[in-house]
PDB file of C-alpha atoms in Angstrom:
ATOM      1  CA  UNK A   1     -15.408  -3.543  -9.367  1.00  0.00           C
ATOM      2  CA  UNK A   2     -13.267  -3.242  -5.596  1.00  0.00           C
ATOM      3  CA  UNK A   3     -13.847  -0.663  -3.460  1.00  0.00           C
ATOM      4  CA  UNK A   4     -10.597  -0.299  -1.548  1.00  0.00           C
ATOM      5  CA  UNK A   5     -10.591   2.822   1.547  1.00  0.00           C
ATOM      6  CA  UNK A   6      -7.702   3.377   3.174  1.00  0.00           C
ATOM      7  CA  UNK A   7      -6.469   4.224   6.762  1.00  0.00           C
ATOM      8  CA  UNK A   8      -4.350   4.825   9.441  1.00  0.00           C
ATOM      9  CA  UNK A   9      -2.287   7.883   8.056  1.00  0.00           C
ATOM     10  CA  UNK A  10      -1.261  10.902   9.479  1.00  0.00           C
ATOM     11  CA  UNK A  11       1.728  12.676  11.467  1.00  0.00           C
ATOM     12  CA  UNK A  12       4.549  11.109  12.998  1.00  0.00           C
ATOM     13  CA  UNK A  13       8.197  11.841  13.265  1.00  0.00           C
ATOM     14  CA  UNK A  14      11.552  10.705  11.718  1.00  0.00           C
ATOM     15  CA  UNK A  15      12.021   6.775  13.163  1.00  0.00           C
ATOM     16  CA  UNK A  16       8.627   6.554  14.014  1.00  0.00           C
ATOM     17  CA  UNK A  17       6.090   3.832  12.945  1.00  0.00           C
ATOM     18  CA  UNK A  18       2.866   4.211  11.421  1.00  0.00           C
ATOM     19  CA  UNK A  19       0.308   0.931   9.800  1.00  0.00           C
ATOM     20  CA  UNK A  20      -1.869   1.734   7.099  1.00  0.00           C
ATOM     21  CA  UNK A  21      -4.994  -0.298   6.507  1.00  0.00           C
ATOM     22  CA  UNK A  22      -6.757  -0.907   3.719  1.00  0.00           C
ATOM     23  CA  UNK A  23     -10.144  -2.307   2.994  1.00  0.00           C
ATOM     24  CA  UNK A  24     -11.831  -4.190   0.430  1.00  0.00           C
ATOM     25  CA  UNK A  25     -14.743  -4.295  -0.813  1.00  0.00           C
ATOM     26  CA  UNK A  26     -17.282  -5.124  -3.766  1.00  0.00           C
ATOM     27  CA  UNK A  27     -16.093  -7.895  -6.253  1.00  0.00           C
ATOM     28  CA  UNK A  28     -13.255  -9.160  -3.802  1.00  0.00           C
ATOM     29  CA  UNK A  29     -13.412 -13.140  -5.111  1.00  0.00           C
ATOM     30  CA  UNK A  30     -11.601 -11.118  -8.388  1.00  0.00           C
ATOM     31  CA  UNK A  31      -8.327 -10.077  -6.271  1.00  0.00           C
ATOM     32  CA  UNK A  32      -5.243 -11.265  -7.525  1.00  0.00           C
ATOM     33  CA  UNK A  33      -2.897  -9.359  -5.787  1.00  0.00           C
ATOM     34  CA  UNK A  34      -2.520  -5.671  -3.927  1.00  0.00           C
ATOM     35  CA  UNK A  35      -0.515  -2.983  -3.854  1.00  0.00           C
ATOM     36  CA  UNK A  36       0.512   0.223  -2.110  1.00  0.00           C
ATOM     37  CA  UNK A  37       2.175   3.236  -3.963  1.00  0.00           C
ATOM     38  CA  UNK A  38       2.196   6.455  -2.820  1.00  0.00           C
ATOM     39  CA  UNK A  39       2.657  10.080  -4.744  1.00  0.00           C
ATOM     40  CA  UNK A  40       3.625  13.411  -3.478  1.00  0.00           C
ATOM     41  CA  UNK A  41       2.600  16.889  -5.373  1.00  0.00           C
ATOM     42  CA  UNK A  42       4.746  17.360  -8.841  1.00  0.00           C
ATOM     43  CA  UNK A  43       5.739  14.095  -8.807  1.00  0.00           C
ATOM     44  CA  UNK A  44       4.603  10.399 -10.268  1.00  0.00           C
ATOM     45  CA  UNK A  45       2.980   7.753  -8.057  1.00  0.00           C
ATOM     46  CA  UNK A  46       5.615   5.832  -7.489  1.00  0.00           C
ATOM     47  CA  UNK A  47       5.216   1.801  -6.472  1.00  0.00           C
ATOM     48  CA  UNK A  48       5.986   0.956  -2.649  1.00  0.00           C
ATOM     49  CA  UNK A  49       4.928  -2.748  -2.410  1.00  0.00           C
ATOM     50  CA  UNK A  50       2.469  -5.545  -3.607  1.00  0.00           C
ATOM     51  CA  UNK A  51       1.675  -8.764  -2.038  1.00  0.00           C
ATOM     52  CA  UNK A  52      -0.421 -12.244  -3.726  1.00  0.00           C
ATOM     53  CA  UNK A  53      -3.923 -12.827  -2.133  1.00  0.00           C
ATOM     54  CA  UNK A  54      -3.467 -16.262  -2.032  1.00  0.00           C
ATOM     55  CA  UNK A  55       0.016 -17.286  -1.148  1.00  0.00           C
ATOM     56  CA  UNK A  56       1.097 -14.172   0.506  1.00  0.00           C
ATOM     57  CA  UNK A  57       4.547 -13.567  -1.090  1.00  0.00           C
ATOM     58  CA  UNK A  58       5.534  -9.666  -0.905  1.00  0.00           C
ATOM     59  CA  UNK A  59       7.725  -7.431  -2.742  1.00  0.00           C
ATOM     60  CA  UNK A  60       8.929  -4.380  -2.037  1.00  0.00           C
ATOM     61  CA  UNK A  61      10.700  -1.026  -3.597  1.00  0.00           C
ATOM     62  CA  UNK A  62      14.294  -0.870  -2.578  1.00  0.00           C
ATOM     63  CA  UNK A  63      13.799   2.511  -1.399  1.00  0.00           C
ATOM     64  CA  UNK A  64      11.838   0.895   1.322  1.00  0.00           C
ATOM     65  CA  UNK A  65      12.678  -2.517   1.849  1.00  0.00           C
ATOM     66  CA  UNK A  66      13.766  -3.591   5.520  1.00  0.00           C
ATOM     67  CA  UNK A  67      11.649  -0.783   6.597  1.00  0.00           C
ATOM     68  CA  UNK A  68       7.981  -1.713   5.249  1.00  0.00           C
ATOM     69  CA  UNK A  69       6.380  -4.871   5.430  1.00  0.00           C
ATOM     70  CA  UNK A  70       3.049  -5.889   3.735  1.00  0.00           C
ATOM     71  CA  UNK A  71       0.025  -8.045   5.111  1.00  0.00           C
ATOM     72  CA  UNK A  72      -3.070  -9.539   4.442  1.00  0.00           C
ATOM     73  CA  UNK A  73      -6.018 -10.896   6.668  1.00  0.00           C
ATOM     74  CA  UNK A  74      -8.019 -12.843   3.591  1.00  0.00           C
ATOM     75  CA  UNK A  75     -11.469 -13.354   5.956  1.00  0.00           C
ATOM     76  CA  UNK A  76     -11.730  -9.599   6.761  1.00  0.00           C
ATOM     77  CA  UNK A  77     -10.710  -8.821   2.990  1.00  0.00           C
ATOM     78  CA  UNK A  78      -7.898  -6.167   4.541  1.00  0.00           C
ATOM     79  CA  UNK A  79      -4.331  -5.201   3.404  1.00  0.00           C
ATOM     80  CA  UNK A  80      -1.982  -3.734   5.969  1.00  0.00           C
ATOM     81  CA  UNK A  81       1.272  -1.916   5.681  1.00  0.00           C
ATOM     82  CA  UNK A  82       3.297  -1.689   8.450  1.00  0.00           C
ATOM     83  CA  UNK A  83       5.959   1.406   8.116  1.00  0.00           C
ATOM     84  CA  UNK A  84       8.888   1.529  10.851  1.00  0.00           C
ATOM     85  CA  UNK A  85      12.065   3.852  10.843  1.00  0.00           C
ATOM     86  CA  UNK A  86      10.268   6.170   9.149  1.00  0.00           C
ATOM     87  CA  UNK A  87      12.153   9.079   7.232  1.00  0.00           C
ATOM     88  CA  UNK A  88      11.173  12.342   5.970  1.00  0.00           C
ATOM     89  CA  UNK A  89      11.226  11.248   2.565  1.00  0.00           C
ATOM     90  CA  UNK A  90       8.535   9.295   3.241  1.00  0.00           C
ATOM     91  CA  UNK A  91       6.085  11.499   2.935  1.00  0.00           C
ATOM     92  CA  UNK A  92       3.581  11.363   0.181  1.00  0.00           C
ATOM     93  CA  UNK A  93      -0.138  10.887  -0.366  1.00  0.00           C
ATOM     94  CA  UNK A  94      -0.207   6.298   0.155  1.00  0.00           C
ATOM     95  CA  UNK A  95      -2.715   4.831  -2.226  1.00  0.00           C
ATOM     96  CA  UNK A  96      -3.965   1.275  -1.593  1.00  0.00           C
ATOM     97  CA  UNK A  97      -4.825  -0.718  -4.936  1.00  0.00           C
ATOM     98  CA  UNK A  98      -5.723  -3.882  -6.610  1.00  0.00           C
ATOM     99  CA  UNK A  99      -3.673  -5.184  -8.750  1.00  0.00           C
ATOM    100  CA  UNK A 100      -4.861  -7.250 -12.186  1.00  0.00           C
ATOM    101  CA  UNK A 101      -0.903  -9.314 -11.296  1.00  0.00           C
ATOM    102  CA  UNK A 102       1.190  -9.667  -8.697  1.00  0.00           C
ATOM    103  CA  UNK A 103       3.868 -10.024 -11.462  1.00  0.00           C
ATOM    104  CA  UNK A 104       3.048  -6.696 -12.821  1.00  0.00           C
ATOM    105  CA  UNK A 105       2.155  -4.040 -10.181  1.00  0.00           C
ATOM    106  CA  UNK A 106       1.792  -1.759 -13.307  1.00  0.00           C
ATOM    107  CA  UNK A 107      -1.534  -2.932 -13.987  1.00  0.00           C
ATOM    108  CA  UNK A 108      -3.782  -1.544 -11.528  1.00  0.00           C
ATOM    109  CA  UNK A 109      -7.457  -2.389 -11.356  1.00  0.00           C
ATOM    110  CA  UNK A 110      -8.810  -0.516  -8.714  1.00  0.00           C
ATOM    111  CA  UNK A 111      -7.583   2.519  -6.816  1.00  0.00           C
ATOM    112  CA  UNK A 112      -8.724   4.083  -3.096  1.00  0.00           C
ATOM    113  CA  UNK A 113      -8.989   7.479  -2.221  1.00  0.00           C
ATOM    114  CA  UNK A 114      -5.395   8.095  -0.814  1.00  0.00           C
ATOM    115  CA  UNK A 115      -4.328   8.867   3.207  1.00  0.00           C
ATOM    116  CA  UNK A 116      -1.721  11.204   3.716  1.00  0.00           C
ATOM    117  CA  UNK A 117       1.558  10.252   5.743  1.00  0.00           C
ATOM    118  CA  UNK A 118       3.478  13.127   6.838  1.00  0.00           C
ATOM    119  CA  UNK A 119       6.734  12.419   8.728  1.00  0.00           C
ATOM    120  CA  UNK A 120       8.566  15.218  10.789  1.00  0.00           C
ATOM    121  CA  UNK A 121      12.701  15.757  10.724  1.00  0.00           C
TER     122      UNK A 121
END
């Protein structure tokens, strides 16, 4: 099993930047891949962007592509995601997870605990 805790949320306003961190933990030498989604109430968790352990390629949602950019610091076993020209419509509960393949964000293997994002008009 990963333990994954995220960080780095909280308030910020329209066209502002915020990075979220994430950290692993637990039965890291079985990471294939991570993720980021992020949810907000009434509505499904919706995919923001996943990126390979090894090689580092990233992909990204269109709704936030050019704007978000994914990284990874193997040694220290963190995920980053680094959120510029932020928008209102950005807010939502971001979830940091591994993923069972980077060719299928769908499968998810582990989740952490959420950090909220809010982002002011």
């Amino acid at each position: 099993q990963v333990q994954l805790v995220e960080s780095g949320g909280g308030l910020v306003q329209a066209g502002g930047s915020l990075r979220l961190s994430c950290a692993a933990s637990g039965r890291t030498f079985s990471i294939t891949a991570m993720g980021w989604f992020r949810q907000v109430p009434g509505k499904e968790r919706e995919f923001v962007g996943a990126i390979s352990w090894s090689g580092g390629s990233t992909k990204y949602a269109d709704s936030v592509k050019g704007r978000f950019t994914m990284s990874r610091d193997n040694a220290k076993k963190m995920v980053y995601l680094q959120m510029n020209s932020l928008k209102p419509e950005d807010t939502a509960l971001y979830y940091c997870a591994a993923l069972q393949y980077y060719s299928d964000p769908g499968l998810v293997g582990s989740w952490g605990q959420g950090t909220q994002v809010t982002v002011s008009s």
